[in-house]
Amino acid sequence: MEETMSPRLDAPRTPDAPSAHPARTTAHDPAGTGDAAATDAAQAAAATDAAVEAADAVEAAATEAAASAAGQHPTGLEEDLPDLPAIPPFDEVDSLDARALSKTLFERLTVLEEGTHEYAYVRNTLVELNLALVKFAASRFRTRSEPMEDIIQVGTIGLIKAIDRFELTRGVEFPTFAMPTIIGEIKRFFRDTSWSVRVPRRLQELRLELAKAGDELSQQLDRTPTVGELAERLGISRDEVVEGMAATNAYTASSLDAQPEEDDTEGALADRIGYEDHGLEGIEYVESLKPMIAGLPQRDREILSLRFVANMTQSEIGEELGISQMHVSRLLTKTLVKLRKGLTLEE
């Protein structure tokens, strides 16, 4: 019985394959309809070949992605890097194993050419193995207002820089070398992007020193330290301490239109900080009276000052100037009438 099944689509074509000789179908087709059928069969076979190839490519990519996510070598790199140890899933590697594996990977990284797939694989594996260092460093800044995801992302940049700069010949463990770089990158992120108002770096560093000194003195004194105690502790002047405290207010800012908390009965911040200044109504009169008062006699100006600035009574003013209380009353009334008339003329 003649075999009628098609050969494997991914196998090389052979002369015996039916699809290789579509003309055979015309041997029993005197009407000439076999040519069209053969053409359709060839096109269907080609489409099937393309579909199978695409499916194989998708399956290979999925297999490689799954192996990478599980912390295993991708299919192509196992043969290229046979001397690498088997790497278990990253979440199952403890700190000691991660340190030993990292040392082996660094040794391998020194002999690989930068820019190759093997170099990128070893470098990315080092990043995954040491992400615990980033999470540990980021936990020190969990009280900050920035999301923890952003802090970990910035710390990962520091980890990558540490991997690129690390050399085994220095005789230093990688965590010891990488941690200052990771923390420095996170601190640089807070210094450059987290301040609501840009202040000089000197004041940013002074703010940190004041916070540290304040915590230490609070524990020793069992109370909040004064400006003088902080200045003595840091060896700076009181004015510098006040300036550093003022710079602290620039770290975070609130919107004037920010809505209050749910349990807050007051309105927005803009509604709470404003108030009506009744003194503004008298500014115009004060400015108009200044030249008039300056033109008064010395005694009249002195009586005005003692009465309305020093809040002395007419009897006390008379004792101060050596005149009677009645005389003070007449002089004061005469001066006030004169000033009132001057304001009325100006209007």
mmCIF file of C-alpha atoms in Angstrom, residues 6-330:
data_model
loop_
_atom_site.group_PDB
_atom_site.id
_atom_site.type_symbol
_atom_site.label_atom_id
_atom_site.label_comp_id
_atom_site.label_asym_id
_atom_site.label_seq_id
_atom_site.Cartn_x
_atom_site.Cartn_y
_atom_site.Cartn_z
ATOM 1 C CA SER A 6 2.935 13.864 4.165
ATOM 2 C CA PRO A 7 6.513 13.774 5.482
ATOM 3 C CA ARG A 8 7.591 15.950 8.460
ATOM 4 C CA LEU A 9 7.199 19.568 7.516
ATOM 5 C CA ASP A 10 10.507 20.468 9.072
ATOM 6 C CA ALA A 11 12.394 17.646 7.279
ATOM 7 C CA PRO A 12 14.258 18.274 4.007
ATOM 8 C CA ARG A 13 12.295 17.782 0.846
ATOM 9 C CA THR A 14 12.844 14.517 -1.034
ATOM 10 C CA PRO A 15 11.875 13.557 -4.573
ATOM 11 C CA ASP A 16 9.425 11.031 -3.129
ATOM 12 C CA ALA A 17 7.459 13.655 -1.218
ATOM 13 C CA PRO A 18 4.073 14.162 -2.876
ATOM 14 C CA SER A 19 4.250 17.901 -2.442
ATOM 15 C CA ALA A 20 7.535 18.007 -4.317
ATOM 16 C CA HIS A 21 5.913 16.823 -7.560
ATOM 17 C CA PRO A 22 2.558 18.496 -7.867
ATOM 18 C CA ALA A 23 2.519 17.658 -11.606
ATOM 19 C CA ARG A 24 1.827 14.013 -10.789
ATOM 20 C CA THR A 25 -1.761 14.895 -10.077
ATOM 21 C CA THR A 26 -2.266 15.777 -13.739
ATOM 22 C CA ALA A 27 -1.577 12.246 -14.988
ATOM 23 C CA HIS A 28 -5.208 11.273 -14.509
ATOM 24 C CA ASP A 29 -6.675 14.726 -15.180
ATOM 25 C CA PRO A 30 -7.135 15.088 -18.907
ATOM 26 C CA ALA A 31 -9.407 18.056 -18.372
ATOM 27 C CA GLY A 32 -6.494 20.134 -17.096
ATOM 28 C CA THR A 33 -8.029 20.834 -13.679
ATOM 29 C CA GLY A 34 -5.111 19.179 -11.908
ATOM 30 C CA ASP A 35 -2.840 22.225 -12.373
ATOM 31 C CA ALA A 36 -5.074 24.450 -10.260
ATOM 32 C CA ALA A 37 -5.475 21.765 -7.599
ATOM 33 C CA ALA A 38 -1.727 21.242 -7.485
ATOM 34 C CA THR A 39 -1.149 24.974 -7.106
ATOM 35 C CA ASP A 40 -3.636 25.165 -4.237
ATOM 36 C CA ALA A 41 -2.011 22.180 -2.535
ATOM 37 C CA ALA A 42 1.435 23.775 -2.835
ATOM 38 C CA GLN A 43 0.203 27.056 -1.352
ATOM 39 C CA ALA A 44 -1.494 25.211 1.516
ATOM 40 C CA ALA A 45 1.714 23.290 2.227
ATOM 41 C CA ALA A 46 3.741 26.524 2.244
ATOM 42 C CA ALA A 47 1.292 28.161 4.645
ATOM 43 C CA THR A 48 1.451 25.118 6.915
ATOM 44 C CA ASP A 49 5.264 25.251 6.873
ATOM 45 C CA ALA A 50 5.217 28.924 7.923
ATOM 46 C CA ALA A 51 2.723 28.256 10.703
ATOM 47 C CA VAL A 52 4.794 25.397 12.087
ATOM 48 C CA GLU A 53 7.988 27.455 11.981
ATOM 49 C CA ALA A 54 6.277 30.333 13.803
ATOM 50 C CA ALA A 55 4.922 27.954 16.439
ATOM 51 C CA ASP A 56 8.381 26.450 16.945
ATOM 52 C CA ALA A 57 9.877 29.934 17.356
ATOM 53 C CA VAL A 58 7.235 30.936 19.918
ATOM 54 C CA GLU A 59 7.757 27.694 21.834
ATOM 55 C CA ALA A 60 11.536 28.197 21.884
ATOM 56 C CA ALA A 61 11.171 31.789 23.113
ATOM 57 C CA ALA A 62 8.736 30.737 25.823
ATOM 58 C CA THR A 63 11.060 27.961 26.955
ATOM 59 C CA GLU A 64 13.997 30.344 27.141
ATOM 60 C CA ALA A 65 11.985 32.963 29.055
ATOM 61 C CA ALA A 66 10.745 30.346 31.525
ATOM 62 C CA ALA A 67 14.274 29.071 32.082
ATOM 63 C CA SER A 68 15.547 32.596 32.643
ATOM 64 C CA ALA A 69 12.753 33.362 35.117
ATOM 65 C CA ALA A 70 13.567 30.185 37.040
ATOM 66 C CA GLY A 71 17.202 31.185 37.339
ATOM 67 C CA GLN A 72 18.447 28.564 34.851
ATOM 68 C CA HIS A 73 20.670 28.826 31.815
ATOM 69 C CA PRO A 74 18.881 29.539 28.522
ATOM 70 C CA THR A 75 19.082 26.819 25.909
ATOM 71 C CA GLY A 76 21.841 28.407 23.853
ATOM 72 C CA LEU A 77 24.113 29.435 26.739
ATOM 73 C CA GLU A 78 24.457 26.076 28.447
ATOM 74 C CA GLU A 79 26.676 24.872 25.618
ATOM 75 C CA ASP A 80 28.614 28.149 25.389
ATOM 76 C CA LEU A 81 29.228 28.350 29.174
ATOM 77 C CA PRO A 82 29.720 24.732 30.251
ATOM 78 C CA ASP A 83 31.934 25.639 33.224
ATOM 79 C CA LEU A 84 29.255 27.652 35.033
ATOM 80 C CA PRO A 85 27.593 26.004 38.032
ATOM 81 C CA ALA A 86 23.878 25.301 38.000
ATOM 82 C CA ILE A 87 22.045 28.338 39.327
ATOM 83 C CA PRO A 88 18.839 27.598 41.281
ATOM 84 C CA PRO A 89 15.894 30.035 41.385
ATOM 85 C CA PHE A 90 17.131 33.357 42.728
ATOM 86 C CA ASP A 91 14.588 33.508 45.541
ATOM 87 C CA GLU A 92 15.957 30.233 46.932
ATOM 88 C CA VAL A 93 19.626 31.284 47.095
ATOM 89 C CA ASP A 94 20.840 32.311 50.544
ATOM 90 C CA SER A 95 23.475 34.969 51.154
ATOM 91 C CA LEU A 96 26.422 32.569 51.443
ATOM 92 C CA ASP A 97 25.556 30.717 48.254
ATOM 93 C CA ALA A 98 24.959 34.009 46.453
ATOM 94 C CA ARG A 99 28.404 35.214 47.529
ATOM 95 C CA ALA A 100 30.076 31.997 46.308
ATOM 96 C CA LEU A 101 28.181 32.009 43.013
ATOM 97 C CA SER A 102 28.969 35.685 42.496
ATOM 98 C CA LYS A 103 32.671 35.020 42.907
ATOM 99 C CA THR A 104 32.522 32.267 40.272
ATOM 100 C CA LEU A 105 30.559 34.514 37.907
ATOM 101 C CA PHE A 106 33.011 37.385 38.356
ATOM 102 C CA GLU A 107 35.868 35.060 37.479
ATOM 103 C CA ARG A 108 34.016 34.043 34.334
ATOM 104 C CA LEU A 109 33.130 37.640 33.506
ATOM 105 C CA THR A 110 36.788 38.671 33.362
ATOM 106 C CA VAL A 111 37.486 36.311 30.436
ATOM 107 C CA LEU A 112 34.353 37.097 28.425
ATOM 108 C CA GLU A 113 34.254 39.771 25.768
ATOM 109 C CA GLU A 114 32.029 42.703 26.598
ATOM 110 C CA GLY A 115 29.055 43.042 24.283
ATOM 111 C CA THR A 116 28.538 39.324 23.692
ATOM 112 C CA HIS A 117 25.455 37.364 24.723
ATOM 113 C CA GLU A 118 27.522 35.306 27.167
ATOM 114 C CA TYR A 119 28.843 38.471 28.857
ATOM 115 C CA ALA A 120 25.343 39.950 29.130
ATOM 116 C CA TYR A 121 23.980 36.705 30.591
ATOM 117 C CA VAL A 122 26.661 36.477 33.302
ATOM 118 C CA ARG A 123 26.283 40.187 34.127
ATOM 119 C CA ASN A 124 22.483 39.954 34.377
ATOM 120 C CA THR A 125 22.783 36.841 36.563
ATOM 121 C CA LEU A 126 25.063 38.773 38.924
ATOM 122 C CA VAL A 127 22.434 41.512 39.179
ATOM 123 C CA GLU A 128 19.693 39.003 39.998
ATOM 124 C CA LEU A 129 21.818 37.199 42.584
ATOM 125 C CA ASN A 130 22.657 40.387 44.474
ATOM 126 C CA LEU A 131 19.282 42.145 44.455
ATOM 127 C CA ALA A 132 19.026 41.282 48.159
ATOM 128 C CA LEU A 133 21.749 43.887 48.794
ATOM 129 C CA VAL A 134 19.573 46.538 47.121
ATOM 130 C CA LYS A 135 16.512 45.592 49.158
ATOM 131 C CA PHE A 136 18.534 45.683 52.381
ATOM 132 C CA ALA A 137 19.943 49.127 51.554
ATOM 133 C CA ALA A 138 16.513 50.428 50.497
ATOM 134 C CA SER A 139 14.989 49.336 53.815
ATOM 135 C CA ARG A 140 17.054 52.033 55.543
ATOM 136 C CA PHE A 141 15.018 54.658 53.688
ATOM 137 C CA ARG A 142 11.551 53.168 54.207
ATOM 138 C CA THR A 143 10.472 56.200 56.255
ATOM 139 C CA ARG A 144 10.934 58.534 53.309
ATOM 140 C CA SER A 145 8.006 59.783 51.282
ATOM 141 C CA GLU A 146 9.222 58.172 48.047
ATOM 142 C CA PRO A 147 7.709 54.799 47.015
ATOM 143 C CA MET A 148 9.848 51.786 47.903
ATOM 144 C CA GLU A 149 9.713 50.593 44.275
ATOM 145 C CA ASP A 150 11.461 53.769 43.123
ATOM 146 C CA ILE A 151 14.129 53.448 45.826
ATOM 147 C CA ILE A 152 14.832 49.826 44.833
ATOM 148 C CA GLN A 153 15.044 50.836 41.185
ATOM 149 C CA VAL A 154 17.614 53.538 41.957
ATOM 150 C CA GLY A 155 19.538 51.139 44.196
ATOM 151 C CA THR A 156 19.643 48.607 41.350
ATOM 152 C CA ILE A 157 21.406 51.218 39.216
ATOM 153 C CA GLY A 158 24.019 51.480 41.964
ATOM 154 C CA LEU A 159 24.344 47.684 42.002
ATOM 155 C CA ILE A 160 24.977 47.608 38.247
ATOM 156 C CA LYS A 161 27.652 50.287 38.610
ATOM 157 C CA ALA A 162 29.287 48.276 41.391
ATOM 158 C CA ILE A 163 29.310 45.123 39.216
ATOM 159 C CA ASP A 164 30.953 47.003 36.353
ATOM 160 C CA ARG A 165 33.647 48.445 38.649
ATOM 161 C CA PHE A 166 34.379 45.404 40.810
ATOM 162 C CA GLU A 167 37.704 43.583 40.472
ATOM 163 C CA LEU A 168 38.482 40.274 42.150
ATOM 164 C CA THR A 169 42.160 41.181 42.427
ATOM 165 C CA ARG A 170 41.350 43.754 45.103
ATOM 166 C CA GLY A 171 40.744 40.995 47.623
ATOM 167 C CA VAL A 172 37.478 42.539 48.853
ATOM 168 C CA GLU A 173 34.149 40.765 49.100
ATOM 169 C CA PHE A 174 31.616 42.065 46.616
ATOM 170 C CA PRO A 175 28.909 43.010 49.198
ATOM 171 C CA THR A 176 31.487 45.111 51.068
ATOM 172 C CA PHE A 177 32.376 46.881 47.841
ATOM 173 C CA ALA A 178 28.843 47.252 46.474
ATOM 174 C CA MET A 179 26.959 48.509 49.538
ATOM 175 C CA PRO A 180 28.530 52.041 49.641
ATOM 176 C CA THR A 181 27.851 52.436 45.920
ATOM 177 C CA ILE A 182 24.210 51.372 46.284
ATOM 178 C CA ILE A 183 23.569 53.628 49.292
ATOM 179 C CA GLY A 184 25.365 56.521 47.597
ATOM 180 C CA GLU A 185 23.159 56.199 44.531
ATOM 181 C CA ILE A 186 20.013 56.230 46.692
ATOM 182 C CA LYS A 187 21.220 59.274 48.665
ATOM 183 C CA ARG A 188 22.046 61.072 45.423
ATOM 184 C CA PHE A 189 18.504 60.376 44.247
ATOM 185 C CA PHE A 190 17.027 61.963 47.379
ATOM 186 C CA ARG A 191 19.418 64.902 47.188
ATOM 187 C CA ASP A 192 18.699 65.727 43.550
ATOM 188 C CA THR A 193 15.002 64.952 43.154
ATOM 189 C CA SER A 194 13.236 64.773 46.509
ATOM 190 C CA TRP A 195 13.561 68.390 47.688
ATOM 191 C CA SER A 196 10.505 70.508 46.992
ATOM 192 C CA VAL A 197 12.660 73.651 46.942
ATOM 193 C CA ARG A 198 16.226 73.487 45.714
ATOM 194 C CA VAL A 199 18.669 74.459 48.484
ATOM 195 C CA PRO A 200 22.499 74.474 48.482
ATOM 196 C CA ARG A 201 24.206 71.175 49.157
ATOM 197 C CA ARG A 202 25.830 72.696 52.239
ATOM 198 C CA LEU A 203 22.410 73.162 53.833
ATOM 199 C CA GLN A 204 21.308 69.677 52.794
ATOM 200 C CA GLU A 205 24.291 68.159 54.585
ATOM 201 C CA LEU A 206 23.783 70.484 57.569
ATOM 202 C CA ARG A 207 20.199 69.279 57.837
ATOM 203 C CA LEU A 208 21.393 65.677 58.172
ATOM 204 C CA GLU A 209 23.997 66.652 60.773
ATOM 205 C CA LEU A 210 21.380 68.542 62.776
ATOM 206 C CA ALA A 211 19.019 65.574 62.677
ATOM 207 C CA LYS A 212 21.741 63.213 63.912
ATOM 208 C CA ALA A 213 22.922 65.598 66.633
ATOM 209 C CA GLY A 214 19.328 66.279 67.674
ATOM 210 C CA ASP A 215 18.605 62.563 68.152
ATOM 211 C CA GLU A 216 21.767 62.057 70.212
ATOM 212 C CA LEU A 217 21.133 65.074 72.440
ATOM 213 C CA SER A 218 17.473 64.131 72.913
ATOM 214 C CA GLN A 219 18.535 60.764 74.308
ATOM 215 C CA GLN A 220 21.149 62.304 76.574
ATOM 216 C CA LEU A 221 19.054 65.230 77.862
ATOM 217 C CA ASP A 222 15.655 63.511 77.757
ATOM 218 C CA ARG A 223 14.234 66.587 76.030
ATOM 219 C CA THR A 224 14.481 68.508 72.785
ATOM 220 C CA PRO A 225 17.869 70.281 72.530
ATOM 221 C CA THR A 226 18.040 74.048 72.186
ATOM 222 C CA VAL A 227 19.657 75.967 69.359
ATOM 223 C CA GLY A 228 22.642 76.778 71.561
ATOM 224 C CA GLU A 229 23.175 73.125 72.499
ATOM 225 C CA LEU A 230 23.037 72.055 68.849
ATOM 226 C CA ALA A 231 25.496 74.790 67.896
ATOM 227 C CA GLU A 232 27.897 73.719 70.643
ATOM 228 C CA ARG A 233 27.611 70.054 69.649
ATOM 229 C CA LEU A 234 28.387 70.712 65.972
ATOM 230 C CA GLY A 235 30.871 73.522 66.578
ATOM 231 C CA ILE A 236 28.964 76.055 64.485
ATOM 232 C CA SER A 237 27.216 79.339 65.173
ATOM 233 C CA ARG A 238 23.610 79.710 66.289
ATOM 234 C CA ASP A 239 22.748 81.477 63.037
ATOM 235 C CA GLU A 240 23.947 78.471 61.045
ATOM 236 C CA VAL A 241 21.795 76.153 63.152
ATOM 237 C CA VAL A 242 18.744 78.340 62.517
ATOM 238 C CA GLU A 243 19.545 78.391 58.794
ATOM 239 C CA GLY A 244 19.809 74.597 58.732
ATOM 240 C CA MET A 245 16.482 74.234 60.528
ATOM 241 C CA ALA A 246 14.859 76.584 58.033
ATOM 242 C CA ALA A 247 16.255 74.482 55.178
ATOM 243 C CA THR A 248 14.437 71.454 56.614
ATOM 244 C CA ASN A 249 11.120 73.095 55.745
ATOM 245 C CA ALA A 250 12.110 73.079 52.075
ATOM 246 C CA TYR A 251 12.273 69.269 51.886
ATOM 247 C CA THR A 252 8.525 68.786 51.543
ATOM 248 C CA ALA A 253 5.813 71.235 50.559
ATOM 249 C CA SER A 254 2.045 71.136 50.692
ATOM 250 C CA SER A 255 -0.285 72.540 48.096
ATOM 251 C CA LEU A 256 -2.425 75.504 49.116
ATOM 252 C CA ASP A 257 -5.357 73.741 47.476
ATOM 253 C CA ALA A 258 -4.733 70.424 49.266
ATOM 254 C CA GLN A 259 -7.888 69.018 50.766
ATOM 255 C CA PRO A 260 -7.930 68.310 54.521
ATOM 256 C CA GLU A 261 -8.070 64.877 56.079
ATOM 257 C CA GLU A 262 -11.378 63.099 56.398
ATOM 258 C CA ASP A 263 -11.655 63.888 60.104
ATOM 259 C CA ASP A 264 -10.614 67.527 59.619
ATOM 260 C CA THR A 265 -13.524 69.953 59.673
ATOM 261 C CA GLU A 266 -11.509 72.883 58.310
ATOM 262 C CA GLY A 267 -11.179 73.740 54.647
ATOM 263 C CA ALA A 268 -8.157 73.827 52.369
ATOM 264 C CA LEU A 269 -4.843 75.239 53.544
ATOM 265 C CA ALA A 270 -5.379 78.439 51.560
ATOM 266 C CA ASP A 271 -8.575 79.054 53.539
ATOM 267 C CA ARG A 272 -6.838 78.569 56.884
ATOM 268 C CA ILE A 273 -3.674 80.650 56.543
ATOM 269 C CA GLY A 274 -5.373 83.824 55.317
ATOM 270 C CA TYR A 275 -6.804 86.467 57.650
ATOM 271 C CA GLU A 276 -8.128 89.998 57.423
ATOM 272 C CA ASP A 277 -5.562 92.602 58.413
ATOM 273 C CA HIS A 278 -7.431 95.645 59.672
ATOM 274 C CA GLY A 279 -4.204 97.595 59.827
ATOM 275 C CA LEU A 280 -4.202 97.842 56.050
ATOM 276 C CA GLU A 281 -7.079 100.315 56.212
ATOM 277 C CA GLY A 282 -4.971 102.877 58.068
ATOM 278 C CA ILE A 283 -1.832 102.688 55.907
ATOM 279 C CA GLU A 284 -3.003 105.524 53.670
ATOM 280 C CA TYR A 285 -3.695 107.812 56.668
ATOM 281 C CA VAL A 286 -0.369 106.967 58.289
ATOM 282 C CA GLU A 287 1.554 107.831 55.152
ATOM 283 C CA SER A 288 -0.386 111.094 54.803
ATOM 284 C CA LEU A 289 0.182 112.067 58.453
ATOM 285 C CA LYS A 290 3.949 111.551 58.394
ATOM 286 C CA PRO A 291 4.829 114.863 56.671
ATOM 287 C CA MET A 292 2.217 116.757 58.764
ATOM 288 C CA ILE A 293 3.599 115.463 62.053
ATOM 289 C CA ALA A 294 7.120 116.255 60.915
ATOM 290 C CA GLY A 295 6.031 119.916 60.450
ATOM 291 C CA LEU A 296 4.640 120.281 63.996
ATOM 292 C CA PRO A 297 6.557 122.079 66.785
ATOM 293 C CA GLN A 298 8.834 119.919 68.945
ATOM 294 C CA ARG A 299 6.567 120.056 72.033
ATOM 295 C CA ASP A 300 3.462 119.054 70.048
ATOM 296 C CA ARG A 301 5.270 116.116 68.491
ATOM 297 C CA GLU A 302 6.525 115.029 71.911
ATOM 298 C CA ILE A 303 3.010 115.190 73.370
ATOM 299 C CA LEU A 304 1.696 113.044 70.507
ATOM 300 C CA SER A 305 4.458 110.494 71.061
ATOM 301 C CA LEU A 306 3.886 110.273 74.815
ATOM 302 C CA ARG A 307 0.131 109.975 74.404
ATOM 303 C CA PHE A 308 -0.231 107.533 71.483
ATOM 304 C CA VAL A 309 3.079 105.656 71.507
ATOM 305 C CA ALA A 310 3.973 105.484 75.200
ATOM 306 C CA ASN A 311 0.255 105.344 76.195
ATOM 307 C CA MET A 312 0.729 107.903 78.988
ATOM 308 C CA THR A 313 -2.217 109.809 80.506
ATOM 309 C CA GLN A 314 -2.535 113.589 80.236
ATOM 310 C CA SER A 315 -1.580 113.958 83.929
ATOM 311 C CA GLU A 316 1.581 111.854 83.402
ATOM 312 C CA ILE A 317 2.450 113.909 80.325
ATOM 313 C CA GLY A 318 1.999 117.141 82.336
ATOM 314 C CA GLU A 319 4.359 115.834 85.029
ATOM 315 C CA GLU A 320 6.839 114.781 82.359
ATOM 316 C CA LEU A 321 6.821 118.198 80.627
ATOM 317 C CA GLY A 322 6.287 120.370 83.765
ATOM 318 C CA ILE A 323 2.903 121.750 82.689
ATOM 319 C CA SER A 324 -0.661 121.284 83.919
ATOM 320 C CA GLN A 325 -2.983 118.557 82.762
ATOM 321 C CA MET A 326 -5.395 121.178 81.409
ATOM 322 C CA HIS A 327 -2.636 122.703 79.294
ATOM 323 C CA VAL A 328 -1.752 119.287 77.891
ATOM 324 C CA SER A 329 -5.408 118.705 76.994
ATOM 325 C CA ARG A 330 -5.653 122.046 75.114
#
